[in-house]
Short mmCIF file of C-alpha atoms in Angstrom, two decimals:
data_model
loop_
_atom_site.label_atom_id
_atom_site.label_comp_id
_atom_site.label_asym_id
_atom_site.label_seq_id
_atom_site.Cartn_x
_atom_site.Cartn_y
_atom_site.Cartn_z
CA UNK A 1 111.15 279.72 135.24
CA UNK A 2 113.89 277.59 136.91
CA UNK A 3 116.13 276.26 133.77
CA UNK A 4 116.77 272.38 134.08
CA UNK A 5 119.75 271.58 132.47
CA UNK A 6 122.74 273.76 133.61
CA UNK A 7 124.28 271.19 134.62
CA UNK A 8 124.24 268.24 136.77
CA UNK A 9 125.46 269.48 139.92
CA UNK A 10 123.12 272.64 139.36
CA UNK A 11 120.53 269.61 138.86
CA UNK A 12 121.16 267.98 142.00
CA UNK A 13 120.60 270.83 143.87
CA UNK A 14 117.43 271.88 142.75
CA UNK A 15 115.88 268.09 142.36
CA UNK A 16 117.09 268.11 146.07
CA UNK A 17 113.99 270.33 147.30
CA UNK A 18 111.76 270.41 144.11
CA UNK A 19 110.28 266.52 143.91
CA UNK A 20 108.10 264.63 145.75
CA UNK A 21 108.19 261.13 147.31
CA UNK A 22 107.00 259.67 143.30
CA UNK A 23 108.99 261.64 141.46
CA UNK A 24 112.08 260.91 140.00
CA UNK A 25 114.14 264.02 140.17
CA UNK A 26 115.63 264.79 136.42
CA UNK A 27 119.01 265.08 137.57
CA UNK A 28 118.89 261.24 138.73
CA UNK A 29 116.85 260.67 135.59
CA UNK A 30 120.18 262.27 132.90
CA UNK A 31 122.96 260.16 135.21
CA UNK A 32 120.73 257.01 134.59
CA UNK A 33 120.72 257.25 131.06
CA UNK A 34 122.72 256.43 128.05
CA UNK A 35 125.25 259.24 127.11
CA UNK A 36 124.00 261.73 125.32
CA UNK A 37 126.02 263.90 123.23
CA UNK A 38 126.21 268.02 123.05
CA UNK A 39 124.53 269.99 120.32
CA UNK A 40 123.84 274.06 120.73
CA UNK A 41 121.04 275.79 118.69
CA UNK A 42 122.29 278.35 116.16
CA UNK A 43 118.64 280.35 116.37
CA UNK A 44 115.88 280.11 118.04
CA UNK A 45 112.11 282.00 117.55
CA UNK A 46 110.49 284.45 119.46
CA UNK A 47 108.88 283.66 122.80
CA UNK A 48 104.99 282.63 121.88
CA UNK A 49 102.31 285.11 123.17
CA UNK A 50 101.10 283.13 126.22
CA UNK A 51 103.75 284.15 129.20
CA UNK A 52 103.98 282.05 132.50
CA UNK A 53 102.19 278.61 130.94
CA UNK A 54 102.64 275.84 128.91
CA UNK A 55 102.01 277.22 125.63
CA UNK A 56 104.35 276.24 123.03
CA UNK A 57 104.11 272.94 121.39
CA UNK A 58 104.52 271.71 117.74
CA UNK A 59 106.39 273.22 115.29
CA UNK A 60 106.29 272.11 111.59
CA UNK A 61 108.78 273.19 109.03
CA UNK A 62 108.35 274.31 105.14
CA UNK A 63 111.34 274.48 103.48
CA UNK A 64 111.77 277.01 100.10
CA UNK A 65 113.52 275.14 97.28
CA UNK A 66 114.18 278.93 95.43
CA UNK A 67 115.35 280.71 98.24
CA UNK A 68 116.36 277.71 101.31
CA UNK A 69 116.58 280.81 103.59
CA UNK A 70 113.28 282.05 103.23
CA UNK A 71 111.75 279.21 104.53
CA UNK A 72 109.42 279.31 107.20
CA UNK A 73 108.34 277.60 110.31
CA UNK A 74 105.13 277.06 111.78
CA UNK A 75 104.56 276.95 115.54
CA UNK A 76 101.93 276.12 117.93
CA UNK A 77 100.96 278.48 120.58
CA UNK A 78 98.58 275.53 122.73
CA UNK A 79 96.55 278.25 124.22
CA UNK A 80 96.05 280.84 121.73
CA UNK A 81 96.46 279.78 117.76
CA UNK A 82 99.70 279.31 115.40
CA UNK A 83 102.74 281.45 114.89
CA UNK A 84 104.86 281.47 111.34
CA UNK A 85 108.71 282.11 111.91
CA UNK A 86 110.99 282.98 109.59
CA UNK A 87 114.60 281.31 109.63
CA UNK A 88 115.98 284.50 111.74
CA UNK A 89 113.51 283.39 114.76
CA UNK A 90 111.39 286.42 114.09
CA UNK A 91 107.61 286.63 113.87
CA UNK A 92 106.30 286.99 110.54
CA UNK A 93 102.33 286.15 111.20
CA UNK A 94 99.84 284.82 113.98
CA UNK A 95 96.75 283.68 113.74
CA UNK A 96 93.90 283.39 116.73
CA UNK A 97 93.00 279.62 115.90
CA UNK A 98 92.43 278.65 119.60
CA UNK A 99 93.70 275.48 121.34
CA UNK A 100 95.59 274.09 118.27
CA UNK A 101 97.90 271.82 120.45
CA UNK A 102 99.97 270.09 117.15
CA UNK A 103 100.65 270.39 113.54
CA UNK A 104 101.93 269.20 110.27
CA UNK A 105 102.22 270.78 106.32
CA UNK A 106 101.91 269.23 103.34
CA UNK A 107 103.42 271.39 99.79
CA UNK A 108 101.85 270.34 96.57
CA UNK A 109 97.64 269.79 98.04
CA UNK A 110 95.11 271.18 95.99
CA UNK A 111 93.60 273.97 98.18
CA UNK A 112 90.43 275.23 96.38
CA UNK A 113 91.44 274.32 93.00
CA UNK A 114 95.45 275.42 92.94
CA UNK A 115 98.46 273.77 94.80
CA UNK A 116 99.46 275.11 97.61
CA UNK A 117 101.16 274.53 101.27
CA UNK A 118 98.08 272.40 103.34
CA UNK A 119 98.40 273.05 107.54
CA UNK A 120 96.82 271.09 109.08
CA UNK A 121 96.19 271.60 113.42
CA UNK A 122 95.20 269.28 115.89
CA UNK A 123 92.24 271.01 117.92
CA UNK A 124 91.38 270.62 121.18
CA UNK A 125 88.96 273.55 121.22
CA UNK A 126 85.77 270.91 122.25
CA UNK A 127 88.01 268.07 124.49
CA UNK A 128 85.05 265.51 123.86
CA UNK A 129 84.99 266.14 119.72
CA UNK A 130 88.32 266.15 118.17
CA UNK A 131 88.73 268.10 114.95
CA UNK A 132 91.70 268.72 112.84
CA UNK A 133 91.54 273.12 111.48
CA UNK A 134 93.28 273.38 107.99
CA UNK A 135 94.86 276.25 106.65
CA UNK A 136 96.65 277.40 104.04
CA UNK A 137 99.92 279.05 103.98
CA UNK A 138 101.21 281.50 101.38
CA UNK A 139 104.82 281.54 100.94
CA UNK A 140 105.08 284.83 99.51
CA UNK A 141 103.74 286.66 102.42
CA UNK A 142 104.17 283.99 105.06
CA UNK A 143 100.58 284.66 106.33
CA UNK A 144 98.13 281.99 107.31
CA UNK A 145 94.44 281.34 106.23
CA UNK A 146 91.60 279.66 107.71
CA UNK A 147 90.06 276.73 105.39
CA UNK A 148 87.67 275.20 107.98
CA UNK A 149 87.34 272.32 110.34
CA UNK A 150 86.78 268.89 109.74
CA UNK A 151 85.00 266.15 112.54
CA UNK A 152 87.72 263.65 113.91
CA UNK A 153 86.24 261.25 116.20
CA UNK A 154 85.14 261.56 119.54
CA UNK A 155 87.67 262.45 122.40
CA UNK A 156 90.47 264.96 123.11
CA UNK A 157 92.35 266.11 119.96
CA UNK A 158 96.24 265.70 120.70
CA UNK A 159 98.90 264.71 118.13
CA UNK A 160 98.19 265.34 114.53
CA UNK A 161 100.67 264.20 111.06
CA UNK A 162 100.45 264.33 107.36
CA UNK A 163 100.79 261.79 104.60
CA UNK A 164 100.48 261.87 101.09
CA UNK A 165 99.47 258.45 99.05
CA UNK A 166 99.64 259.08 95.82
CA UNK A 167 97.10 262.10 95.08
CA UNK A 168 95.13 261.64 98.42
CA UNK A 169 96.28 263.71 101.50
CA UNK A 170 95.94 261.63 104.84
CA UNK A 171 95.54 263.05 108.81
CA UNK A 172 96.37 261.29 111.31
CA UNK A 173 94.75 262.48 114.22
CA UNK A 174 96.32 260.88 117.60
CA UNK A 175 93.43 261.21 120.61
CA UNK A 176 94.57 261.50 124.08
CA UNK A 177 93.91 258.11 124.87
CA UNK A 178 95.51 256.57 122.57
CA UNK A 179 93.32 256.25 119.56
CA UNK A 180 94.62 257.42 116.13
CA UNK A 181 92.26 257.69 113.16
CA UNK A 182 93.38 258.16 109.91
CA UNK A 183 91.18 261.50 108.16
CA UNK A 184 90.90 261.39 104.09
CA UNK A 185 91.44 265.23 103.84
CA UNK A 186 89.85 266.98 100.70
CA UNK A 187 90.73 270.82 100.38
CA UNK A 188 90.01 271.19 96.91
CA UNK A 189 86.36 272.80 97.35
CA UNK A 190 84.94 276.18 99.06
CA UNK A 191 85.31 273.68 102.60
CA UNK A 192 87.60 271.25 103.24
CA UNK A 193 85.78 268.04 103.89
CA UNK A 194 87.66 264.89 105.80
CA UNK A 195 86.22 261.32 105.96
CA UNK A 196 87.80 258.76 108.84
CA UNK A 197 89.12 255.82 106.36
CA UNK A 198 90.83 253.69 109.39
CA UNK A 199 91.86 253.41 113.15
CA UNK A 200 94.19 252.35 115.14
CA UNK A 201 94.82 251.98 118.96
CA UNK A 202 97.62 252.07 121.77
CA UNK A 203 97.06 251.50 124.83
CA UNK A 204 97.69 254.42 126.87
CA UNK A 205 97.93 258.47 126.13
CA UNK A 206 99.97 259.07 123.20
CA UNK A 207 100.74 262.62 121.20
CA UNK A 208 103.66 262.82 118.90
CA UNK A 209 103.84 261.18 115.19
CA UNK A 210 105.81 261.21 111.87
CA UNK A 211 104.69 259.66 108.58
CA UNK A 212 107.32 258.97 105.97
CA UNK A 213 105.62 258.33 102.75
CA UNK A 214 108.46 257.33 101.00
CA UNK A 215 108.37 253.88 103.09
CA UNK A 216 104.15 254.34 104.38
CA UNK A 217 105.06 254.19 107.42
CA UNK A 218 103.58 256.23 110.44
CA UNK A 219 105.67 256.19 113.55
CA UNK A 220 103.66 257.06 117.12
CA UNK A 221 105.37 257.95 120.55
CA UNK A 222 102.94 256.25 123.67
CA UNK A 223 104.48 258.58 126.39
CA UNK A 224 104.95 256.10 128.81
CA UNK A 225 105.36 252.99 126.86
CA UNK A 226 107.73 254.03 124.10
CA UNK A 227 108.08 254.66 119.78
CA UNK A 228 105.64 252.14 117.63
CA UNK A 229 105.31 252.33 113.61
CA UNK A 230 102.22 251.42 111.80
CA UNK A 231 101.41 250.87 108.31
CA UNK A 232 100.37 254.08 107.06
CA UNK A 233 98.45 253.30 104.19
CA UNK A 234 94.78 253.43 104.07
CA UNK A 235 94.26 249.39 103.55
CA UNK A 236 97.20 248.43 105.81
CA UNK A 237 97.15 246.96 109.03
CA UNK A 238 96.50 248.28 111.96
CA UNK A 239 98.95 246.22 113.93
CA UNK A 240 102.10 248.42 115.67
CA UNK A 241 104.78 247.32 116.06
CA UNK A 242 107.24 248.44 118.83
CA UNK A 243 110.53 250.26 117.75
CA UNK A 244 111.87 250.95 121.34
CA UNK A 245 110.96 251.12 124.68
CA UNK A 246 110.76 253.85 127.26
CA UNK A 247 113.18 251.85 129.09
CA UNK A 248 114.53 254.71 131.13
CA UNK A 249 117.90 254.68 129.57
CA UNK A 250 117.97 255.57 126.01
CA UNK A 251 114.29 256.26 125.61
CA UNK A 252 113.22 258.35 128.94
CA UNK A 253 109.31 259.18 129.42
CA UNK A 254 107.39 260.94 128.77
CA UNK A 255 108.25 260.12 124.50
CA UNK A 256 106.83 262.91 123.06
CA UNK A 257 107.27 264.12 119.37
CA UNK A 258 108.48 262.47 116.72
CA UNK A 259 110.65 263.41 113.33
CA UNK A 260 111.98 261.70 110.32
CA UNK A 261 115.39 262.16 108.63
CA UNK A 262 114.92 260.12 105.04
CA UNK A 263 118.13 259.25 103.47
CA UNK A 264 117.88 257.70 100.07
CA UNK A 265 115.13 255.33 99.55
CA UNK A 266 114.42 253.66 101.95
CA UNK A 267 116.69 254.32 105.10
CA UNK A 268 117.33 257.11 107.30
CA UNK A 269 116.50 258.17 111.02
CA UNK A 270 113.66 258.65 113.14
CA UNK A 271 113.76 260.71 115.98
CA UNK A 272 111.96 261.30 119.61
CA UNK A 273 112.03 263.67 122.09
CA UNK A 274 113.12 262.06 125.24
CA UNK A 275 111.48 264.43 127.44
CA UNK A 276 111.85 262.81 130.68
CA UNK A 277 115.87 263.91 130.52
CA UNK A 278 115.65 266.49 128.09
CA UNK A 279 117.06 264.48 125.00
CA UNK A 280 116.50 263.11 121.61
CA UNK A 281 116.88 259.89 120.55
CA UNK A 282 117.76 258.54 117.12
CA UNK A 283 117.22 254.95 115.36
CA UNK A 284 117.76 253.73 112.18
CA UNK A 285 114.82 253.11 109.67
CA UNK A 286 115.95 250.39 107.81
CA UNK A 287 116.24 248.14 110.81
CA UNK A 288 115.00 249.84 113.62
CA UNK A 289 118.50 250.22 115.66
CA UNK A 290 119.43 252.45 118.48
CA UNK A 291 121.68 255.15 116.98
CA UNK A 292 122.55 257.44 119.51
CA UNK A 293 121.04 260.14 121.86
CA UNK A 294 122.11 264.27 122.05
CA UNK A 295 121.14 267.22 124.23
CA UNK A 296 120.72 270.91 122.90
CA UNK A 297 122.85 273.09 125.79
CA UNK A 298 123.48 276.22 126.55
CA UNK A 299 125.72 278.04 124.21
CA UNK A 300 125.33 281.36 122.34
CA UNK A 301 122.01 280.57 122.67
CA UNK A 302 119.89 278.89 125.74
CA UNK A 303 119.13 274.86 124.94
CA UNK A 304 116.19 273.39 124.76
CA UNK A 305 114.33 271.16 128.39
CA UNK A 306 111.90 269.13 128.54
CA UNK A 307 110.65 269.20 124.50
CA UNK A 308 106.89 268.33 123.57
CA UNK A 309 107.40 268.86 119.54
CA UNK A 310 110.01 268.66 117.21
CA UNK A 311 110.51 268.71 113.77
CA UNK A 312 113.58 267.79 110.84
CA UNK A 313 114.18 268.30 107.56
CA UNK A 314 116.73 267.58 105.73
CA UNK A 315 118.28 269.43 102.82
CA UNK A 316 119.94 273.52 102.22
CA UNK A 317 118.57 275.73 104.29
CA UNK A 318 120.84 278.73 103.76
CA UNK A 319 124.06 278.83 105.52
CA UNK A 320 123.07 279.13 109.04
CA UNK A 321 121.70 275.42 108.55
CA UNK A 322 123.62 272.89 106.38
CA UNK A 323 122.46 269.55 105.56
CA UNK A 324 119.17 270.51 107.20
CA UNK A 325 116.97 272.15 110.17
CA UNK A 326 116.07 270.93 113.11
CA UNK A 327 113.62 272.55 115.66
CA UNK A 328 112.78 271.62 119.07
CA UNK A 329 110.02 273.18 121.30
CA UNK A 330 111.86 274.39 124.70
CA UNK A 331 109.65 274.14 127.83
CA UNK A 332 112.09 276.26 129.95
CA UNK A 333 112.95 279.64 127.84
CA UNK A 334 114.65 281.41 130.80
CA UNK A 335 112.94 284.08 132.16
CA UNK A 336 110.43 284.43 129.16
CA UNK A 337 107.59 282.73 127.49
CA UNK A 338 108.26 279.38 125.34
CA UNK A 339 109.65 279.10 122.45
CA UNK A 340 111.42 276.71 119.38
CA UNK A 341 115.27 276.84 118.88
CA UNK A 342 116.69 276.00 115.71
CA UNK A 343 119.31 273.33 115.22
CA UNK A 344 121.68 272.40 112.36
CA UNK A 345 121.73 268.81 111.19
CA UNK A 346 125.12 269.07 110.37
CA UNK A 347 125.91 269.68 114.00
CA UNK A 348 124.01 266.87 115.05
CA UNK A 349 125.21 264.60 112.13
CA UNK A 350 128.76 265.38 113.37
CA UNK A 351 128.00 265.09 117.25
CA UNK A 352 126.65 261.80 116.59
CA UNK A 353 129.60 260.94 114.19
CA UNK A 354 126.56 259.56 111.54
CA UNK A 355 128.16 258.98 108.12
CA UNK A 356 127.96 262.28 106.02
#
């Protein structure tokens, strides 16, 4: 595949004889934009199993308090099932699940009767009957386990988060079109069951989302239209409200996926993937301000183009990864398949010049 971002005379060149009379060439898309600041990955995973498509998607991130760098990522392979990654980019288990296009993990659910790590998938399997696969995921051996599926409305399964509120476990499911339903998920049994307790509605085909249950909120990215939050409790409304707009200049389409930094309380960042110029975008929770945008370039390792998922957390992971981990799906992985690379949020922190 032809990588995007080596630069923008590189760009220029090949948007010269690679769009059509509608499309906006991404080099004239990056010099229309806000500046964006540099970042390079300091790891990145193993190409998914599905060569010459676009396969890669989601990944979600499970971070081990004991031992920060043994924690493990999960990854979505869109046309085959999910991967788990270790912090060193390598493979450590996959399992066939199908057309699981996102997920999200929750540590702490009751999973037939003990605590352990919940996945939960967004499946696309059946495009007319969405349903969200759970799984659980064993730390000790990093291998993945099929719980069952639960019904999640009618229409194509797309973007999928987690939320915890108080004991209960929460899915949002985000439909194609738009529609997000919130799931009650129960794992506790032989099969998980899951009960739709509320929806919601944008208007036009949506994917990524974050909850941060610190605050209940639930933050959505309408590709087109731009980054809305929602009450994410079970009785609150279901009235967004709009964050920012894909304005072309610091939010490009399409918006894809969404991540939360939480700082303290109550404040922090949310991010989302910019896709349209291959860059992420930050605001501030508290008040909903424009922080700042950055890239991930070529360095040691290959940057990241054109991003559908993305994950953060923040805290030790090891010392490959202070202050925290971020990982971005990369649509253009040279000359192989897709793949996730791994960011520091120190390096991003610092690019950005946020206060430390």
């Amino acid at each position: 595949m032809i990588r995007l971002t080596l630069g923008l005379t590189s760009l220029l060149a090949l948007a010269a004889c690679a769009t059509t009379e509608t499309e906006v060439p991404v080099a004239t898309r990056i010099a229309n934009t806000t500046p964006a600041v540099n970042v390079t990955a300091r790891g990145e995973t193993t190409p998914v199993g599905t060569a010459n498509a676009d396969a890669a998607d989601d990944p979600a991130i499970w971070r081990n308090a004991a031992d920060p760098a043994q924690s493990l990522i999960v990854g979505t392979d869109k046309k085959a099932g999910l991967y788990v990654y270790g912090l060193d980019g390598k493979t450590r288990d996959f399992l066939n699940a199908g057309r699981v296009n996102n997920v999200d993990l929750r540590d702490g659910v009751t999973i037939g009767g003990q605590p352990g790590i919940l996945v939960v998938a967004s499946d696309r399997s059946d495009v007319a009957h969405a349903k969200l696969a759970l799984f659980r995921l064993d730390p000790a051996t990093a291998k993945l386990t099929a719980l069952g599926k639960v019904d999640a409305g009618t229409g194509e399964a797309y973007g999928v988060c987690l939320s915890r509120e108080g004991a209960a476990t929460y899915g949002f499911i985000v439909l194609k079109d738009g529609t997000i339903h919130q799931v009650a998920l129960d794992a506790s049994g032989a099969m998980p069951t899951g009960t739709i307790v509320r929806t919601m509605k944008l208007g036009t085909q949506s994917e990524g989302c974050a909850v941060d249950d610190r605050t209940g909120t639930l933050y959505v990215a309408e590709e087109d239209v731009g980054l809305w939050r929602f009450d994410a409790r079970a009785a609150g409304s279901p009235t967004p409200t709009k964050i920012a707009a894909a304005d072309g200049k610091n939010l490009v389409m399409d918006a894809e996926g969404v991540a939360i930094a939480p700082i303290g309380a109550k404040d922090g960042y949310v991010l989302v993937s910019s896709q349209g110029d291959n860059a992420y975008v930050v605001y501030r929770i508290s008040d909903d301000s424009y922080v700042g945008r950055f890239r991930v370039v070529d360095g040691a390792i290959g940057g990241s183009e054109e991003t559908d998922g993305i994950d953060l957390m923040l805290g030790d992971f090891g010392p490959a990864y202070p202050g925290g981990l971020f990982v971005a799906q990369d649509s253009h992985n040279a000359t192989a398949a897709q793949n996730f690379k791994l960011v520091a949020w120190d390096d991003i922190g610092k690019a950005l010049g946020l206060p430390r």
